[in-house]
Amino acid sequence: MGLINKESVKKKMGSRIAANGFAKFLFILATCFSLLVLGVLIYRILTEGLPYLSLDFITNFASRMPERAGIWAALLGTIWIMAVTAPVSFILGVGTAIYLEEYAKKNAFTKFVQINISNLAGVPSIVFGLLGLTIFVRLAGLGSSVLAGGLTMSLLILPVIVVASQEAIRTVPREIREASFGMGATKWQTIRRIVFPAALPGILTGTILALSRAVGETAPLLVLGALAYVAFVPENLFSQFTVLPIQLYNWTSRPQEEFHMLAASGIIILMIILLIMNSIAVFIRNKFHKRF
């Protein structure tokens, strides 16, 4: 066995330590730059939006006069859209994930389906808007209604929920399934009483994060023909509607500076909604997560 050349080792370690320090510096720099941009954005939104944020701003309808304009119709329209999107996407997404993970045979066709579901998660949102326009607005005859908008947004976030639910189901140890089968439980009883409750925190976390994406989407609903100016609230699933992102887009496209300030106030409301939804996801993950 040859002797270790200490000088060679020292020289190589010095270069490795220097490379490690340089990489660490780049990572810290990238993090600081991202935080700086985020801080500037939040500061500008708060300084421009807080003076216009009031109860009247929340309860008033849209108006051509900035001092009377509000987000009431857009806020309720957003709630209506989420009320349709959430149950439809959750039921279809979780059901698809359970079938693919627990029932479907592992073959080339299943792999093909999995690859396409993963690819759909990265498709631009306007493509789903065109799909919703063709299927729900024209073929189904739903028009530019809340139901058509909610179903289109469900298509948008469905791949994300399927992938997140599959990952959550895979984290459940196989030994628990086998123990359930050993006790005489059927396949469905094992899924309903063992697998699904254990995977539920991860499923709900993925679902809420997907819904957070849907709240901020504009392009699919614009393609469907959602209104930019609405002075009424939706009364049922077949009513016309607008949502917060479309209202904000309408205000920012106007030349008057007052409408830009109103848009900043609307962004604050939208950020609060997103923070609440993400906080619920974190709470669910930390509160109900089970370790096996």
GROMACS .gro file of C-alpha atoms in nm:
model
  292
    1MET     CA    1   0.000   0.000   0.000
    2GLY     CA    2   0.145   0.335  -0.107
    3LEU     CA    3   0.189   0.627   0.126
    4ILE     CA    4  -0.063   0.913   0.112
    5ASN     CA    5   0.082   1.231  -0.029
    6LYS     CA    6  -0.029   1.488   0.228
    7GLU     CA    7   0.067   1.784   0.012
    8SER     CA    8  -0.144   1.655  -0.280
    9VAL     CA    9  -0.439   1.590  -0.051
   10LYS     CA   10  -0.407   1.935   0.105
   11LYS     CA   11  -0.394   2.099  -0.237
   12LYS     CA   12  -0.701   1.915  -0.362
   13MET     CA   13  -0.897   1.982  -0.043
   14GLY     CA   14  -0.815   2.351  -0.070
   15SER     CA   15  -0.962   2.371  -0.419
   16ARG     CA   16  -1.269   2.175  -0.312
   17ILE     CA   17  -1.328   2.400  -0.010
   18ALA     CA   18  -1.292   2.708  -0.231
   19ALA     CA   19  -1.543   2.568  -0.482
   20ASN     CA   20  -1.782   2.485  -0.198
   21GLY     CA   21  -1.754   2.837  -0.059
   22PHE     CA   22  -1.814   2.990  -0.402
   23ALA     CA   23  -2.125   2.774  -0.456
   24LYS     CA   24  -2.254   2.868  -0.111
   25PHE     CA   25  -2.202   3.237  -0.192
   26LEU     CA   26  -2.399   3.202  -0.517
   27PHE     CA   27  -2.688   3.031  -0.338
   28ILE     CA   28  -2.698   3.299  -0.068
   29LEU     CA   29  -2.683   3.571  -0.334
   30ALA     CA   30  -2.972   3.414  -0.527
   31THR     CA   31  -3.179   3.387  -0.209
   32CYS     CA   32  -3.110   3.747  -0.108
   33PHE     CA   33  -3.195   3.872  -0.458
   34SER     CA   34  -3.528   3.685  -0.453
   35LEU     CA   35  -3.614   3.819  -0.108
   36LEU     CA   36  -3.519   4.171  -0.217
   37VAL     CA   37  -3.747   4.159  -0.521
   38LEU     CA   38  -4.030   4.016  -0.310
   39GLY     CA   39  -3.977   4.282  -0.044
   40VAL     CA   40  -3.984   4.565  -0.299
   41LEU     CA   41  -4.301   4.424  -0.454
   42ILE     CA   42  -4.479   4.389  -0.121
   43TYR     CA   43  -4.365   4.735  -0.009
   44ARG     CA   44  -4.496   4.899  -0.327
   45ILE     CA   45  -4.829   4.716  -0.308
   46LEU     CA   46  -4.879   4.808   0.059
   47THR     CA   47  -4.782   5.174   0.018
   48GLU     CA   48  -5.011   5.219  -0.282
   49GLY     CA   49  -5.300   4.997  -0.173
   50LEU     CA   50  -5.345   5.052   0.201
   51PRO     CA   51  -5.474   5.414   0.171
   52TYR     CA   52  -5.757   5.293  -0.055
   53LEU     CA   53  -5.838   4.980   0.146
   54SER     CA   54  -6.165   5.018   0.336
   55LEU     CA   55  -6.496   4.847   0.405
   56ASP     CA   56  -6.660   5.046   0.124
   57PHE     CA   57  -6.394   4.921  -0.116
   58ILE     CA   58  -6.488   4.563  -0.031
   59THR     CA   59  -6.867   4.610  -0.038
   60ASN     CA   60  -6.900   4.841  -0.341
   61PHE     CA   61  -6.946   4.730  -0.699
   62ALA     CA   62  -6.717   4.828  -0.984
   63SER     CA   63  -6.758   5.186  -1.106
   64ARG     CA   64  -6.616   5.427  -1.362
   65MET     CA   65  -6.541   5.663  -1.072
   66PRO     CA   66  -6.245   5.547  -0.858
   67GLU     CA   67  -6.388   5.683  -0.532
   68ARG     CA   68  -6.695   5.459  -0.572
   69ALA     CA   69  -6.531   5.150  -0.717
   70GLY     CA   70  -6.511   4.823  -0.521
   71ILE     CA   71  -6.456   4.450  -0.551
   72TRP     CA   72  -6.780   4.307  -0.414
   73ALA     CA   73  -6.893   4.143  -0.738
   74ALA     CA   74  -6.544   4.011  -0.814
   75LEU     CA   75  -6.498   3.878  -0.460
   76LEU     CA   76  -6.827   3.689  -0.462
   77GLY     CA   77  -6.759   3.569  -0.815
   78THR     CA   78  -6.427   3.425  -0.698
   79ILE     CA   79  -6.602   3.248  -0.411
   80TRP     CA   80  -6.863   3.103  -0.651
   81ILE     CA   81  -6.593   2.978  -0.889
   82MET     CA   82  -6.401   2.814  -0.603
   83ALA     CA   83  -6.722   2.659  -0.471
   84VAL     CA   84  -6.755   2.475  -0.803
   85THR     CA   85  -6.385   2.409  -0.862
   86ALA     CA   86  -6.298   2.265  -0.520
   87PRO     CA   87  -6.542   1.970  -0.497
   88VAL     CA   88  -6.521   1.877  -0.867
   89SER     CA   89  -6.141   1.879  -0.879
   90PHE     CA   90  -6.106   1.702  -0.543
   91ILE     CA   91  -6.344   1.418  -0.627
   92LEU     CA   92  -6.209   1.360  -0.978
   93GLY     CA   93  -5.845   1.411  -0.884
   94VAL     CA   94  -5.843   1.187  -0.577
   95GLY     CA   95  -6.053   0.924  -0.751
   96THR     CA   96  -5.811   0.914  -1.044
   97ALA     CA   97  -5.511   0.889  -0.811
   98ILE     CA   98  -5.666   0.603  -0.613
   99TYR     CA   99  -5.744   0.410  -0.929
  100LEU     CA  100  -5.397   0.458  -1.079
  101GLU     CA  101  -5.219   0.364  -0.756
  102GLU     CA  102  -5.441   0.090  -0.618
  103TYR     CA  103  -5.633  -0.071  -0.904
  104ALA     CA  104  -5.465  -0.003  -1.239
  105LYS     CA  105  -5.219  -0.262  -1.368
  106LYS     CA  106  -4.861  -0.146  -1.406
  107ASN     CA  107  -4.815  -0.169  -1.782
  108ALA     CA  108  -4.717   0.049  -2.077
  109PHE     CA  109  -5.061   0.208  -2.104
  110THR     CA  110  -5.065   0.308  -1.737
  111LYS     CA  111  -4.719   0.456  -1.774
  112PHE     CA  112  -4.837   0.647  -2.080
  113VAL     CA  113  -5.129   0.790  -1.880
  114GLN     CA  114  -4.899   0.888  -1.593
  115ILE     CA  115  -4.662   1.071  -1.829
  116ASN     CA  116  -4.948   1.262  -1.990
  117ILE     CA  117  -5.095   1.363  -1.653
  118SER     CA  118  -4.755   1.497  -1.548
  119ASN     CA  119  -4.723   1.686  -1.877
  120LEU     CA  120  -5.070   1.837  -1.839
  121ALA     CA  121  -4.961   1.992  -1.509
  122GLY     CA  122  -4.723   2.214  -1.709
  123VAL     CA  123  -4.955   2.312  -1.994
  124PRO     CA  124  -5.024   2.690  -2.018
  125SER     CA  125  -5.352   2.786  -1.856
  126ILE     CA  126  -5.490   2.948  -2.172
  127VAL     CA  127  -5.497   2.603  -2.337
  128PHE     CA  128  -5.740   2.487  -2.069
  129GLY     CA  129  -5.942   2.801  -2.136
  130LEU     CA  130  -5.974   2.705  -2.502
  131LEU     CA  131  -6.072   2.353  -2.399
  132GLY     CA  132  -6.338   2.488  -2.163
  133LEU     CA  133  -6.466   2.723  -2.433
  134THR     CA  134  -6.510   2.432  -2.674
  135ILE     CA  135  -6.660   2.178  -2.433
  136PHE     CA  136  -6.852   2.368  -2.167
  137VAL     CA  137  -6.943   2.699  -2.331
  138ARG     CA  138  -7.027   2.578  -2.684
  139LEU     CA  139  -7.092   2.202  -2.682
  140ALA     CA  140  -7.261   2.186  -2.343
  141GLY     CA  141  -7.432   2.522  -2.396
  142LEU     CA  142  -7.345   2.656  -2.052
  143GLY     CA  143  -7.237   2.995  -2.184
  144SER     CA  144  -7.013   3.228  -1.983
  145SER     CA  145  -7.156   3.104  -1.654
  146VAL     CA  146  -7.019   3.024  -1.312
  147LEU     CA  147  -7.057   2.652  -1.383
  148ALA     CA  148  -6.854   2.672  -1.704
  149GLY     CA  149  -6.584   2.875  -1.531
  150GLY     CA  150  -6.566   2.639  -1.234
  151LEU     CA  151  -6.543   2.329  -1.453
  152THR     CA  152  -6.270   2.489  -1.665
  153MET     CA  153  -6.067   2.577  -1.358
  154SER     CA  154  -6.117   2.220  -1.236
  155LEU     CA  155  -5.954   2.095  -1.556
  156LEU     CA  156  -5.666   2.336  -1.497
  157ILE     CA  157  -5.574   2.211  -1.149
  158LEU     CA  158  -5.685   1.848  -1.192
  159PRO     CA  159  -5.340   1.719  -1.303
  160VAL     CA  160  -5.175   1.888  -1.004
  161ILE     CA  161  -5.418   1.726  -0.761
  162VAL     CA  162  -5.376   1.385  -0.925
  163VAL     CA  163  -4.997   1.399  -0.897
  164ALA     CA  164  -5.005   1.528  -0.538
  165SER     CA  165  -5.259   1.263  -0.435
  166GLN     CA  166  -5.053   0.986  -0.594
  167GLU     CA  167  -4.745   1.098  -0.405
  168ALA     CA  168  -4.942   1.106  -0.080
  169ILE     CA  169  -5.082   0.755  -0.138
  170ARG     CA  170  -4.735   0.620  -0.215
  171THR     CA  171  -4.610   0.737   0.126
  172VAL     CA  172  -4.844   0.492   0.301
  173PRO     CA  173  -4.633   0.183   0.385
  174ARG     CA  174  -4.730  -0.137   0.207
  175GLU     CA  175  -4.703  -0.327   0.536
  176ILE     CA  176  -5.017  -0.149   0.659
  177ARG     CA  177  -5.210  -0.263   0.354
  178GLU     CA  178  -5.089  -0.619   0.400
  179ALA     CA  179  -5.186  -0.612   0.767
  180SER     CA  180  -5.535  -0.497   0.668
  181PHE     CA  181  -5.565  -0.777   0.414
  182GLY     CA  182  -5.444  -1.022   0.678
  183MET     CA  183  -5.731  -0.915   0.903
  184GLY     CA  184  -5.978  -1.006   0.627
  185ALA     CA  185  -6.049  -0.659   0.488
  186THR     CA  186  -6.133  -0.618   0.122
  187LYS     CA  187  -5.946  -0.394  -0.120
  188TRP     CA  188  -6.201  -0.113  -0.088
  189GLN     CA  189  -6.219  -0.141   0.291
  190THR     CA  190  -5.840  -0.114   0.310
  191ILE     CA  191  -5.840   0.195   0.088
  192ARG     CA  192  -6.130   0.362   0.267
  193ARG     CA  193  -6.025   0.291   0.625
  194ILE     CA  194  -5.645   0.269   0.606
  195VAL     CA  195  -5.487   0.418   0.294
  196PHE     CA  196  -5.709   0.721   0.239
  197PRO     CA  197  -5.704   0.849   0.602
  198ALA     CA  198  -5.325   0.808   0.615
  199ALA     CA  199  -5.275   0.993   0.286
  200LEU     CA  200  -5.540   1.260   0.352
  201PRO     CA  201  -5.306   1.531   0.492
  202GLY     CA  202  -5.087   1.518   0.181
  203ILE     CA  203  -5.391   1.506  -0.046
  204LEU     CA  204  -5.553   1.810   0.119
  205THR     CA  205  -5.226   2.003   0.115
  206GLY     CA  206  -5.184   1.945  -0.259
  207THR     CA  207  -5.549   2.030  -0.324
  208ILE     CA  208  -5.536   2.360  -0.135
  209LEU     CA  209  -5.214   2.464  -0.307
  210ALA     CA  210  -5.372   2.381  -0.644
  211LEU     CA  211  -5.677   2.589  -0.554
  212SER     CA  212  -5.443   2.874  -0.461
  213ARG     CA  213  -5.318   2.866  -0.819
  214ALA     CA  214  -5.675   2.868  -0.953
  215VAL     CA  215  -5.764   3.176  -0.746
  216GLY     CA  216  -5.504   3.384  -0.929
  217GLU     CA  217  -5.571   3.264  -1.285
  218THR     CA  218  -5.710   3.507  -1.542
  219ALA     CA  219  -5.641   3.374  -1.892
  220PRO     CA  220  -5.883   3.073  -1.893
  221LEU     CA  221  -6.173   3.284  -1.768
  222LEU     CA  222  -6.105   3.562  -2.018
  223VAL     CA  223  -6.119   3.304  -2.297
  224LEU     CA  224  -6.455   3.184  -2.162
  225GLY     CA  225  -6.592   3.535  -2.186
  226ALA     CA  226  -6.600   3.633  -1.820
  227LEU     CA  227  -6.705   3.995  -1.782
  228ALA     CA  228  -6.458   4.268  -1.692
  229TYR     CA  229  -6.728   4.505  -1.561
  230VAL     CA  230  -7.000   4.356  -1.341
  231ALA     CA  231  -7.244   4.552  -1.123
  232PHE     CA  232  -7.423   4.246  -0.984
  233VAL     CA  233  -7.341   3.929  -0.792
  234PRO     CA  234  -7.400   3.576  -0.923
  235GLU     CA  235  -7.734   3.433  -0.813
  236ASN     CA  236  -7.687   3.073  -0.930
  237LEU     CA  237  -7.452   2.846  -1.122
  238PHE     CA  238  -7.574   2.980  -1.456
  239SER     CA  239  -7.518   3.349  -1.379
  240GLN     CA  240  -7.250   3.556  -1.546
  241PHE     CA  241  -6.958   3.655  -1.327
  242THR     CA  242  -6.622   3.818  -1.284
  243VAL     CA  243  -6.333   3.733  -1.052
  244LEU     CA  244  -6.068   3.928  -0.866
  245PRO     CA  245  -5.783   3.876  -1.118
  246ILE     CA  246  -6.001   4.001  -1.405
  247GLN     CA  247  -6.110   4.305  -1.204
  248LEU     CA  248  -5.748   4.383  -1.121
  249TYR     CA  249  -5.650   4.345  -1.487
  250ASN     CA  250  -5.929   4.585  -1.584
  251TRP     CA  251  -5.811   4.848  -1.337
  252THR     CA  252  -5.443   4.824  -1.428
  253SER     CA  253  -5.529   4.869  -1.798
  254ARG     CA  254  -5.691   5.208  -1.729
  255PRO     CA  255  -5.484   5.528  -1.763
  256GLN     CA  256  -5.606   5.690  -1.439
  257GLU     CA  257  -5.358   5.651  -1.153
  258GLU     CA  258  -5.642   5.611  -0.900
  259PHE     CA  259  -5.745   5.282  -1.060
  260HIS     CA  260  -5.386   5.157  -1.026
  261MET     CA  261  -5.409   5.229  -0.653
  262LEU     CA  262  -5.738   5.038  -0.639
  263ALA     CA  263  -5.568   4.747  -0.814
  264ALA     CA  264  -5.300   4.750  -0.543
  265SER     CA  265  -5.574   4.732  -0.279
  266GLY     CA  266  -5.734   4.440  -0.463
  267ILE     CA  267  -5.396   4.265  -0.475
  268ILE     CA  268  -5.376   4.297  -0.096
  269ILE     CA  269  -5.715   4.124  -0.063
  270LEU     CA  270  -5.605   3.852  -0.306
  271MET     CA  271  -5.280   3.803  -0.114
  272ILE     CA  272  -5.474   3.768   0.211
  273ILE     CA  273  -5.693   3.499   0.053
  274LEU     CA  274  -5.385   3.313  -0.075
  275LEU     CA  275  -5.210   3.339   0.263
  276ILE     CA  276  -5.517   3.200   0.439
  277MET     CA  277  -5.538   2.906   0.198
  278ASN     CA  278  -5.167   2.830   0.227
  279SER     CA  279  -5.184   2.860   0.607
  280ILE     CA  280  -5.466   2.606   0.609
  281ALA     CA  281  -5.249   2.371   0.403
  282VAL     CA  282  -4.961   2.406   0.649
  283PHE     CA  283  -5.194   2.357   0.946
  284ILE     CA  284  -5.341   2.041   0.796
  285ARG     CA  285  -4.998   1.901   0.721
  286ASN     CA  286  -4.864   1.968   1.072
  287LYS     CA  287  -5.180   1.881   1.265
  288PHE     CA  288  -5.299   1.562   1.100
  289HIS     CA  289  -4.981   1.416   0.956
  290LYS     CA  290  -4.936   1.057   1.073
  291ARG     CA  291  -4.607   0.876   1.078
  292PHE     CA  292  -4.598   0.501   1.037
   0.00000   0.00000   0.00000
